[in-house]
């Protein structure tokens, strides 16, 4: 990989900036000042340092975002802010995209990455990675509703959903419930409740696989997902 591309890929400096840093002798390859910004390095083998600090190379980045309401889960939108607009410069990289979408009014855990293979693995319907949500519903939940979710709800357009778990967390006139689904159809949870004659008033994704949304993230905040946490997603 070219040295300047390496720096750009890690969000450390633009290609133009790398030229300057090389001139100033601030970048070293295996302890020797870099010759030029377009020299070839092998990220997994060479030790690259910048200003005396060794850079640990990451091929891909994985970000946990607590999506607020009103933000769309796409990479571009002419009208609304997108989830990518919420990524701070130090985590931003070319090629980031959300691995799985939430509706504009749904809040919570969105995973953003530049790793297409990983996204494919967690989104593939064959993998059935569970996604856990909390929701407030406009009407009380019956044992029949719970059984229907367990067996697989048939949506109004005839689509049959896979089995899902529905649990009442707080009984009320507008109960708080938890739902676990194993696929990701368009507006799935809203349509599942609609098929039961109910309406979702609030929806939040709290978990992907076994990885929970970090309680310390306020709406709109994000952080990098650690390597050991990545395994929890696919467990
Ligand atoms: N189900 C929905 O209806 N909306 C979402 O955003 C996610 C799951």
Short mmCIF file of C-alpha atoms and ligand atoms in Angstrom, two decimals:
data_model
loop_
_atom_site.label_atom_id
_atom_site.label_comp_id
_atom_site.label_asym_id
_atom_site.label_seq_id
_atom_site.Cartn_x
_atom_site.Cartn_y
_atom_site.Cartn_z
CA UNK A 1 0.00 0.00 0.00
CA UNK A 2 1.20 3.54 -0.68
CA UNK A 3 2.26 5.39 2.43
CA UNK A 4 -0.08 8.31 1.79
CA UNK A 5 -3.00 5.93 1.19
CA UNK A 6 -2.19 4.15 4.45
CA UNK A 7 -2.38 7.45 6.36
CA UNK A 8 -5.61 8.45 4.63
CA UNK A 9 -7.18 5.03 5.28
CA UNK A 10 -6.53 5.37 9.01
CA UNK A 11 -7.92 8.95 9.06
CA UNK A 12 -4.54 10.25 10.17
CA UNK A 13 -3.70 12.71 7.40
CA UNK A 14 -4.67 13.53 3.85
CA UNK A 15 -2.35 12.60 0.99
CA UNK A 16 -1.23 16.25 0.72
CA UNK A 17 -0.48 16.42 4.44
CA UNK A 18 1.56 13.22 4.28
CA UNK A 19 3.90 14.90 1.77
CA UNK A 20 4.59 17.67 4.29
CA UNK A 21 5.02 15.24 7.19
CA UNK A 22 7.52 13.22 5.15
CA UNK A 23 9.45 16.40 4.29
CA UNK A 24 9.63 17.24 7.99
CA UNK A 25 10.90 13.72 8.76
CA UNK A 26 7.96 13.02 11.09
CA UNK A 27 7.07 9.66 9.53
CA UNK A 28 9.34 6.67 10.02
CA UNK A 29 9.20 3.18 8.53
CA UNK A 30 10.88 0.59 10.75
CA UNK A 31 12.75 3.40 12.45
CA UNK A 32 14.03 5.03 9.24
CA UNK A 33 12.55 8.36 8.01
CA UNK A 34 10.20 7.78 5.07
CA UNK A 35 11.69 8.70 1.68
CA UNK A 36 8.53 9.85 -0.04
CA UNK A 37 4.79 9.91 0.46
CA UNK A 38 4.18 7.47 -2.42
CA UNK A 39 6.58 4.78 -1.24
CA UNK A 40 5.14 1.30 -0.75
CA UNK A 41 4.68 -0.18 2.71
CA UNK A 42 3.19 -3.43 3.96
CA UNK A 43 0.77 -2.45 6.74
CA UNK A 44 0.82 -5.83 8.50
CA UNK A 45 4.61 -6.12 8.46
CA UNK A 46 6.19 -2.65 8.57
CA UNK A 47 6.27 -0.60 11.75
CA UNK A 48 5.07 2.87 10.88
CA UNK A 49 5.51 5.69 13.34
CA UNK A 50 4.28 9.25 13.27
CA UNK A 51 5.80 11.86 15.50
CA UNK A 52 7.47 9.10 17.53
CA UNK A 53 4.26 7.10 18.07
CA UNK A 54 3.69 3.68 16.51
CA UNK A 55 0.50 3.42 14.48
CA UNK A 56 -1.50 0.26 14.95
CA UNK A 57 -3.05 -0.55 11.61
CA UNK A 58 -6.74 -1.36 11.35
CA UNK A 59 -7.98 -2.69 8.07
CA UNK A 60 -11.60 -1.97 8.96
CA UNK A 61 -13.53 0.07 11.46
CA UNK A 62 -16.75 -0.84 13.30
CA UNK A 63 -18.78 1.88 15.00
CA UNK A 64 -21.71 1.70 17.41
CA UNK A 65 -24.04 4.68 16.97
CA UNK A 66 -26.99 5.60 19.16
CA UNK A 67 -29.20 6.93 16.38
CA UNK A 68 -31.52 9.77 17.38
CA UNK A 69 -34.94 10.40 15.85
CA UNK A 70 -35.10 12.29 12.55
CA UNK A 71 -31.84 10.91 11.15
CA UNK A 72 -31.94 8.57 8.16
CA UNK A 73 -29.94 5.33 7.92
CA UNK A 74 -28.43 5.99 4.52
CA UNK A 75 -25.14 7.34 3.29
CA UNK A 76 -26.65 10.33 1.46
CA UNK A 77 -29.88 12.31 1.66
CA UNK A 78 -30.86 15.67 0.22
CA UNK A 79 -33.32 16.52 2.98
CA UNK A 80 -32.27 14.91 6.23
CA UNK A 81 -29.15 14.33 8.27
CA UNK A 82 -27.77 10.83 7.78
CA UNK A 83 -26.11 8.49 10.26
CA UNK A 84 -22.77 9.25 8.56
CA UNK A 85 -23.14 12.94 9.46
CA UNK A 86 -22.88 11.88 13.11
CA UNK A 87 -19.48 10.20 12.77
CA UNK A 88 -16.68 12.39 14.17
CA UNK A 89 -13.62 13.01 11.94
CA UNK A 90 -11.33 10.75 14.00
CA UNK A 91 -13.56 7.74 13.23
CA UNK A 92 -14.56 8.75 9.73
CA UNK A 93 -13.29 6.79 6.74
CA UNK A 94 -14.17 6.53 3.10
CA UNK A 95 -16.55 3.65 2.41
CA UNK A 96 -18.49 3.73 5.69
CA UNK A 97 -22.10 2.58 5.54
CA UNK A 98 -24.77 1.39 8.01
CA UNK A 99 -24.98 -2.40 8.28
CA UNK A 100 -28.75 -2.55 8.58
CA UNK A 101 -31.22 0.30 8.65
CA UNK A 102 -33.55 1.80 11.20
CA UNK A 103 -36.55 3.93 10.20
CA UNK A 104 -36.17 7.69 10.51
CA UNK A 105 -38.26 7.75 13.71
CA UNK A 106 -36.62 4.65 15.24
CA UNK A 107 -33.75 5.24 17.67
CA UNK A 108 -30.89 3.15 19.00
CA UNK A 109 -28.11 0.86 17.86
CA UNK A 110 -26.88 1.25 14.29
CA UNK A 111 -23.65 -0.47 13.33
CA UNK A 112 -21.56 1.47 10.85
CA UNK A 113 -18.58 -0.08 9.14
CA UNK A 114 -16.43 -0.14 6.00
CA UNK A 115 -16.28 -3.95 6.09
CA UNK A 116 -18.67 -5.30 3.45
CA UNK A 117 -18.03 -8.97 4.31
CA UNK A 118 -18.85 -8.45 7.96
CA UNK A 119 -22.01 -6.49 7.11
CA UNK A 120 -23.07 -9.28 4.80
CA UNK A 121 -22.58 -11.85 7.55
CA UNK A 122 -24.73 -10.00 10.09
CA UNK A 123 -27.43 -9.09 7.58
CA UNK A 124 -27.71 -12.38 5.73
CA UNK A 125 -31.18 -13.84 6.34
CA UNK A 126 -29.54 -17.27 6.60
CA UNK A 127 -27.51 -16.20 9.64
CA UNK A 128 -30.59 -15.07 11.60
CA UNK A 129 -28.56 -12.72 13.82
CA UNK A 130 -31.14 -11.67 16.45
CA UNK A 131 -31.97 -7.99 16.87
CA UNK A 132 -33.55 -6.85 20.11
CA UNK A 133 -35.86 -3.86 20.37
CA UNK A 134 -37.86 -2.06 23.02
CA UNK A 135 -41.16 -0.53 22.01
CA UNK A 136 -44.13 1.31 23.45
CA UNK A 137 -47.40 0.04 22.01
CA UNK A 138 -50.70 1.94 21.84
CA UNK A 139 -52.72 -0.89 23.36
CA UNK A 140 -52.37 -3.74 25.84
CA UNK A 141 -50.69 -6.98 24.78
CA UNK A 142 -52.60 -10.24 25.02
CA UNK A 143 -51.36 -13.81 25.41
CA UNK A 144 -52.63 -14.32 21.82
CA UNK A 145 -50.27 -11.57 20.61
CA UNK A 146 -47.33 -13.26 22.35
CA UNK A 147 -48.27 -16.64 20.87
CA UNK A 148 -48.68 -15.12 17.38
CA UNK A 149 -45.18 -13.60 17.55
CA UNK A 150 -43.79 -16.95 18.73
CA UNK A 151 -45.39 -18.79 15.84
CA UNK A 152 -44.57 -16.15 13.19
CA UNK A 153 -46.85 -13.22 12.41
CA UNK A 154 -48.49 -13.00 9.01
CA UNK A 155 -48.28 -9.39 7.80
CA UNK A 156 -51.25 -7.68 6.16
CA UNK A 157 -49.76 -8.23 2.68
CA UNK A 158 -49.57 -11.97 3.40
CA UNK A 159 -45.81 -12.10 4.15
CA UNK A 160 -45.00 -14.65 6.82
CA UNK A 161 -42.42 -13.59 9.42
CA UNK A 162 -40.06 -15.91 11.22
CA UNK A 163 -40.77 -16.66 14.87
CA UNK A 164 -40.08 -13.70 17.18
CA UNK A 165 -40.10 -13.24 20.95
CA UNK A 166 -42.46 -10.70 22.47
CA UNK A 167 -42.19 -9.95 26.19
CA UNK A 168 -44.04 -7.41 28.31
CA UNK A 169 -41.53 -5.34 30.30
CA UNK A 170 -44.02 -2.89 31.84
CA UNK A 171 -47.75 -3.57 31.61
CA UNK A 172 -49.68 -0.34 31.12
CA UNK A 173 -52.39 1.12 28.88
CA UNK A 174 -49.44 1.81 26.60
CA UNK A 175 -47.15 -1.08 27.55
CA UNK A 176 -43.38 -1.23 27.21
CA UNK A 177 -42.36 -4.44 25.46
CA UNK A 178 -39.26 -6.21 24.24
CA UNK A 179 -39.17 -7.86 20.82
CA UNK A 180 -36.47 -10.09 19.37
CA UNK A 181 -36.55 -10.67 15.62
CA UNK A 182 -34.29 -12.88 13.52
CA UNK A 183 -34.59 -11.15 10.14
CA UNK A 184 -34.98 -7.58 8.91
CA UNK A 185 -37.98 -6.93 6.70
CA UNK A 186 -38.95 -3.35 5.84
CA UNK A 187 -40.77 -1.71 8.81
CA UNK A 188 -40.97 -5.21 10.25
CA UNK A 189 -41.88 -4.54 13.86
CA UNK A 190 -44.39 -1.82 13.03
CA UNK A 191 -46.02 -4.13 10.50
CA UNK A 192 -46.06 -7.08 12.92
CA UNK A 193 -47.99 -5.03 15.47
CA UNK A 194 -50.21 -3.59 12.72
CA UNK A 195 -51.12 -7.17 11.78
CA UNK A 196 -52.25 -7.59 15.42
CA UNK A 197 -54.36 -4.40 15.22
CA UNK A 198 -51.85 -2.31 17.22
CA UNK A 199 -49.53 0.61 16.67
CA UNK A 200 -45.90 1.16 17.68
CA UNK A 201 -45.55 4.56 19.38
CA UNK A 202 -41.82 4.37 20.08
CA UNK A 203 -39.13 1.98 18.87
CA UNK A 204 -35.52 1.55 19.96
CA UNK A 205 -32.99 -1.09 18.93
CA UNK A 206 -31.01 -2.07 21.99
CA UNK A 207 -29.01 -5.10 20.84
CA UNK A 208 -27.51 -6.73 17.73
CA UNK A 209 -26.63 -10.38 18.31
CA UNK A 210 -25.32 -10.42 21.86
CA UNK A 211 -23.89 -6.91 21.77
CA UNK A 212 -25.93 -4.30 23.67
CA UNK A 213 -26.06 -0.61 22.90
CA UNK A 214 -23.67 1.15 25.28
CA UNK A 215 -25.68 2.99 27.98
CA UNK A 216 -23.05 5.72 28.03
CA UNK A 217 -23.87 6.83 24.50
CA UNK A 218 -26.33 9.72 24.42
CA UNK A 219 -28.54 9.98 21.31
CA UNK A 220 -26.31 11.03 18.41
CA UNK A 221 -23.12 9.73 20.03
CA UNK A 222 -20.98 6.88 18.79
CA UNK A 223 -17.88 4.90 19.67
CA UNK A 224 -15.66 2.32 18.10
CA UNK A 225 -16.62 -1.32 18.69
CA UNK A 226 -13.79 -3.32 20.25
CA UNK A 227 -12.58 -6.49 18.60
CA UNK A 228 -13.78 -8.71 21.43
CA UNK A 229 -17.24 -7.12 21.13
CA UNK A 230 -17.44 -7.93 17.42
CA UNK A 231 -17.53 -11.63 18.24
CA UNK A 232 -20.53 -11.03 20.49
CA UNK A 233 -22.51 -9.93 17.45
CA UNK A 234 -22.09 -13.25 15.67
CA UNK A 235 -22.16 -15.54 18.73
N1 LIG B 1 -38.82 -2.54 12.60
C1 LIG B 1 -39.41 -1.38 12.25
O1 LIG B 1 -40.62 -1.33 12.05
N2 LIG B 1 -38.65 -0.28 12.13
C2 LIG B 1 -37.31 -0.27 12.36
O2 LIG B 1 -36.68 0.78 12.25
C3 LIG B 1 -36.73 -1.49 12.74
C4 LIG B 1 -37.48 -2.61 12.85
#
